[in-house]
Amino acid sequence: MKTSIAISVSAIVGNLLAETALRHHLSPDRPPLLTRDQTAALRRLAASETAAIAAAVGASVNPPDDDSDIIALEVAVPASASPATLRALVEKTIGARITATAYAGTDSRTAAASRATATESFGAMRALLSAPAAISPTRF
């Protein structure tokens, strides 16, 4: 059975801005800062990355209207998996992919770290989606 997962574009953009602000503040080499001025571009990238993830896991996606903030993913979630966990992994993967794209030409170290995070969280998401529907007890 398919489950609808609501992905908030604003939450993704807000997390990206907060993460890059912390990185900019705490890193000695000061990677460039993403700001609210880039919100339109970040929103477009979020929709694009959500569609790419949906295609990779066999989910269907309903992109947001111009005045909507929610991207709806329809995906088969095993009974043993939590839709909230899946949503968190999707959002983390999207954010990491956007960060990798944003820093690809300006900060290769940040871009590489973000690609690694995206790969790890996408792998966790695929593992969650391929988990057995129910755990059956073993017989001795």
mmCIF file of N, CA, C and O in Angstrom, residues 97-135:
data_model
loop_
_atom_site.group_PDB
_atom_site.id
_atom_site.type_symbol
_atom_site.label_atom_id
_atom_site.label_comp_id
_atom_site.label_asym_id
_atom_site.label_seq_id
_atom_site.Cartn_x
_atom_site.Cartn_y
_atom_site.Cartn_z
ATOM 1 N N ARG A 97 22.205 16.939 -1.175
ATOM 2 C CA ARG A 97 22.418 17.047 -2.623
ATOM 3 C C ARG A 97 22.448 18.512 -3.068
ATOM 4 O O ARG A 97 23.248 18.879 -3.927
ATOM 5 N N ILE A 98 21.572 19.318 -2.500
ATOM 6 C CA ILE A 98 21.561 20.744 -2.849
ATOM 7 C C ILE A 98 22.860 21.404 -2.397
ATOM 8 O O ILE A 98 23.459 22.194 -3.139
ATOM 9 N N THR A 99 23.306 21.102 -1.198
ATOM 10 C CA THR A 99 24.552 21.673 -0.696
ATOM 11 C C THR A 99 25.724 21.271 -1.589
ATOM 12 O O THR A 99 26.580 22.099 -1.917
ATOM 13 N N ALA A 100 25.760 20.015 -2.009
ATOM 14 C CA ALA A 100 26.826 19.556 -2.906
ATOM 15 C C ALA A 100 26.785 20.326 -4.218
ATOM 16 O O ALA A 100 27.832 20.741 -4.735
ATOM 17 N N THR A 101 25.600 20.545 -4.745
ATOM 18 C CA THR A 101 25.458 21.306 -5.992
ATOM 19 C C THR A 101 25.882 22.757 -5.794
ATOM 20 O O THR A 101 26.628 23.316 -6.607
ATOM 21 N N ALA A 102 25.430 23.356 -4.707
ATOM 22 C CA ALA A 102 25.719 24.771 -4.464
ATOM 23 C C ALA A 102 27.211 25.037 -4.292
ATOM 24 O O ALA A 102 27.723 26.064 -4.745
ATOM 25 N N TYR A 103 27.910 24.124 -3.644
ATOM 26 C CA TYR A 103 29.328 24.349 -3.358
ATOM 27 C C TYR A 103 30.278 23.684 -4.360
ATOM 28 O O TYR A 103 31.498 23.797 -4.213
ATOM 29 N N ALA A 104 29.740 23.021 -5.368
ATOM 30 C CA ALA A 104 30.583 22.289 -6.323
ATOM 31 C C ALA A 104 31.665 23.162 -6.953
ATOM 32 O O ALA A 104 32.791 22.729 -7.122
ATOM 33 N N GLY A 105 31.359 24.396 -7.282
ATOM 34 C CA GLY A 105 32.347 25.242 -7.939
ATOM 35 C C GLY A 105 33.104 26.179 -7.031
ATOM 36 O O GLY A 105 34.050 26.840 -7.471
ATOM 37 N N THR A 106 32.726 26.241 -5.759
ATOM 38 C CA THR A 106 33.351 27.219 -4.869
ATOM 39 C C THR A 106 34.089 26.620 -3.686
ATOM 40 O O THR A 106 35.017 27.236 -3.175
ATOM 41 N N ASP A 107 33.664 25.459 -3.225
ATOM 42 C CA ASP A 107 34.273 24.846 -2.043
ATOM 43 C C ASP A 107 34.206 23.329 -2.203
ATOM 44 O O ASP A 107 33.242 22.689 -1.799
ATOM 45 N N SER A 108 35.252 22.770 -2.798
ATOM 46 C CA SER A 108 35.233 21.343 -3.126
ATOM 47 C C SER A 108 35.163 20.460 -1.885
ATOM 48 O O SER A 108 34.566 19.388 -1.918
ATOM 49 N N ARG A 109 35.743 20.887 -0.780
ATOM 50 C CA ARG A 109 35.703 20.080 0.444
ATOM 51 C C ARG A 109 34.276 19.981 0.987
ATOM 52 O O ARG A 109 33.813 18.898 1.355
ATOM 53 N N THR A 110 33.563 21.099 1.015
ATOM 54 C CA THR A 110 32.178 21.094 1.478
ATOM 55 C C THR A 110 31.305 20.286 0.524
ATOM 56 O O THR A 110 30.441 19.514 0.959
ATOM 57 N N ALA A 111 31.534 20.456 -0.775
ATOM 58 C CA ALA A 111 30.755 19.709 -1.767
ATOM 59 C C ALA A 111 30.975 18.201 -1.600
ATOM 60 O O ALA A 111 30.018 17.424 -1.644
ATOM 61 N N ALA A 112 32.214 17.786 -1.407
ATOM 62 C CA ALA A 112 32.513 16.359 -1.238
ATOM 63 C C ALA A 112 31.872 15.802 0.034
ATOM 64 O O ALA A 112 31.313 14.695 0.023
ATOM 65 N N ALA A 113 31.940 16.552 1.113
ATOM 66 C CA ALA A 113 31.323 16.104 2.365
ATOM 67 C C ALA A 113 29.806 15.988 2.202
ATOM 68 O O ALA A 113 29.189 15.042 2.702
ATOM 69 N N SER A 114 29.224 16.909 1.484
ATOM 70 C CA SER A 114 27.776 16.875 1.249
ATOM 71 C C SER A 114 27.381 15.707 0.360
ATOM 72 O O SER A 114 26.349 15.069 0.584
ATOM 73 N N ARG A 115 28.191 15.415 -0.652
ATOM 74 C CA ARG A 115 27.915 14.248 -1.498
ATOM 75 C C ARG A 115 27.969 12.965 -0.672
ATOM 76 O O ARG A 115 27.146 12.066 -0.843
ATOM 77 N N ALA A 116 28.934 12.873 0.230
ATOM 78 C CA ALA A 116 29.045 11.688 1.090
ATOM 79 C C ALA A 116 27.820 11.565 2.000
ATOM 80 O O ALA A 116 27.278 10.463 2.178
ATOM 81 N N THR A 117 27.369 12.670 2.555
ATOM 82 C CA THR A 117 26.169 12.666 3.399
ATOM 83 C C THR A 117 24.951 12.246 2.590
ATOM 84 O O THR A 117 24.126 11.452 3.054
ATOM 85 N N ALA A 118 24.828 12.776 1.372
ATOM 86 C CA ALA A 118 23.700 12.425 0.506
ATOM 87 C C ALA A 118 23.705 10.938 0.188
ATOM 88 O O ALA A 118 22.657 10.275 0.228
ATOM 89 N N THR A 119 24.860 10.397 -0.111
ATOM 90 C CA THR A 119 24.981 8.972 -0.428
ATOM 91 C C THR A 119 24.597 8.119 0.782
ATOM 92 O O THR A 119 23.863 7.131 0.656
ATOM 93 N N GLU A 120 25.063 8.524 1.947
ATOM 94 C CA GLU A 120 24.761 7.774 3.172
ATOM 95 C C GLU A 120 23.270 7.818 3.508
ATOM 96 O O GLU A 120 22.661 6.790 3.804
ATOM 97 N N SER A 121 22.671 8.987 3.458
ATOM 98 C CA SER A 121 21.255 9.095 3.819
ATOM 99 C C SER A 121 20.363 8.445 2.760
ATOM 100 O O SER A 121 19.341 7.845 3.091
ATOM 101 N N PHE A 122 20.762 8.519 1.476
ATOM 102 C CA PHE A 122 20.002 7.838 0.429
ATOM 103 C C PHE A 122 20.084 6.326 0.624
ATOM 104 O O PHE A 122 19.084 5.615 0.461
ATOM 105 N N GLY A 123 21.243 5.817 0.987
ATOM 106 C CA GLY A 123 21.388 4.391 1.267
ATOM 107 C C GLY A 123 20.518 3.951 2.433
ATOM 108 O O GLY A 123 19.895 2.887 2.389
ATOM 109 N N ALA A 124 20.461 4.770 3.474
ATOM 110 C CA ALA A 124 19.607 4.456 4.619
ATOM 111 C C ALA A 124 18.136 4.458 4.213
ATOM 112 O O ALA A 124 17.353 3.611 4.666
ATOM 113 N N MET A 125 17.772 5.392 3.344
ATOM 114 C CA MET A 125 16.393 5.458 2.870
ATOM 115 C C MET A 125 16.036 4.212 2.057
ATOM 116 O O MET A 125 14.980 3.616 2.248
ATOM 117 N N ARG A 126 16.935 3.800 1.173
ATOM 118 C CA ARG A 126 16.675 2.597 0.360
ATOM 119 C C ARG A 126 16.592 1.360 1.257
ATOM 120 O O ARG A 126 15.765 0.475 1.020
ATOM 121 N N ALA A 127 17.429 1.290 2.279
ATOM 122 C CA ALA A 127 17.374 0.158 3.202
ATOM 123 C C ALA A 127 16.046 0.135 3.958
ATOM 124 O O ALA A 127 15.446 -0.926 4.148
ATOM 125 N N LEU A 128 15.592 1.301 4.363
ATOM 126 C CA LEU A 128 14.315 1.404 5.063
ATOM 127 C C LEU A 128 13.168 0.938 4.167
ATOM 128 O O LEU A 128 12.290 0.199 4.599
ATOM 129 N N LEU A 129 13.215 1.346 2.900
ATOM 130 C CA LEU A 129 12.150 0.980 1.971
ATOM 131 C C LEU A 129 12.187 -0.493 1.574
ATOM 132 O O LEU A 129 11.172 -1.044 1.163
ATOM 133 N N SER A 130 13.340 -1.126 1.697
ATOM 134 C CA SER A 130 13.429 -2.534 1.310
ATOM 135 C C SER A 130 13.357 -3.468 2.516
ATOM 136 O O SER A 130 13.552 -4.674 2.374
ATOM 137 N N ALA A 131 13.058 -2.912 3.681
ATOM 138 C CA ALA A 131 12.952 -3.735 4.889
ATOM 139 C C ALA A 131 11.786 -4.705 4.740
ATOM 140 O O ALA A 131 10.800 -4.408 4.062
ATOM 141 N N PRO A 132 11.889 -5.875 5.361
ATOM 142 C CA PRO A 132 10.770 -6.819 5.288
ATOM 143 C C PRO A 132 9.509 -6.208 5.882
ATOM 144 O O PRO A 132 9.572 -5.400 6.807
ATOM 145 N N ALA A 133 8.388 -6.568 5.311
ATOM 146 C CA ALA A 133 7.112 -6.005 5.756
ATOM 147 C C ALA A 133 6.811 -6.371 7.202
ATOM 148 O O ALA A 133 6.208 -5.613 7.936
ATOM 149 N N ALA A 134 7.210 -7.530 7.613
ATOM 150 C CA ALA A 134 6.985 -7.950 8.994
ATOM 151 C C ALA A 134 8.112 -8.898 9.384
ATOM 152 O O ALA A 134 8.671 -9.590 8.547
ATOM 153 N N ILE A 135 8.418 -8.888 10.636
ATOM 154 C CA ILE A 135 9.458 -9.776 11.130
ATOM 155 C C ILE A 135 8.783 -11.052 11.608
ATOM 156 O O ILE A 135 7.911 -11.020 12.474
#
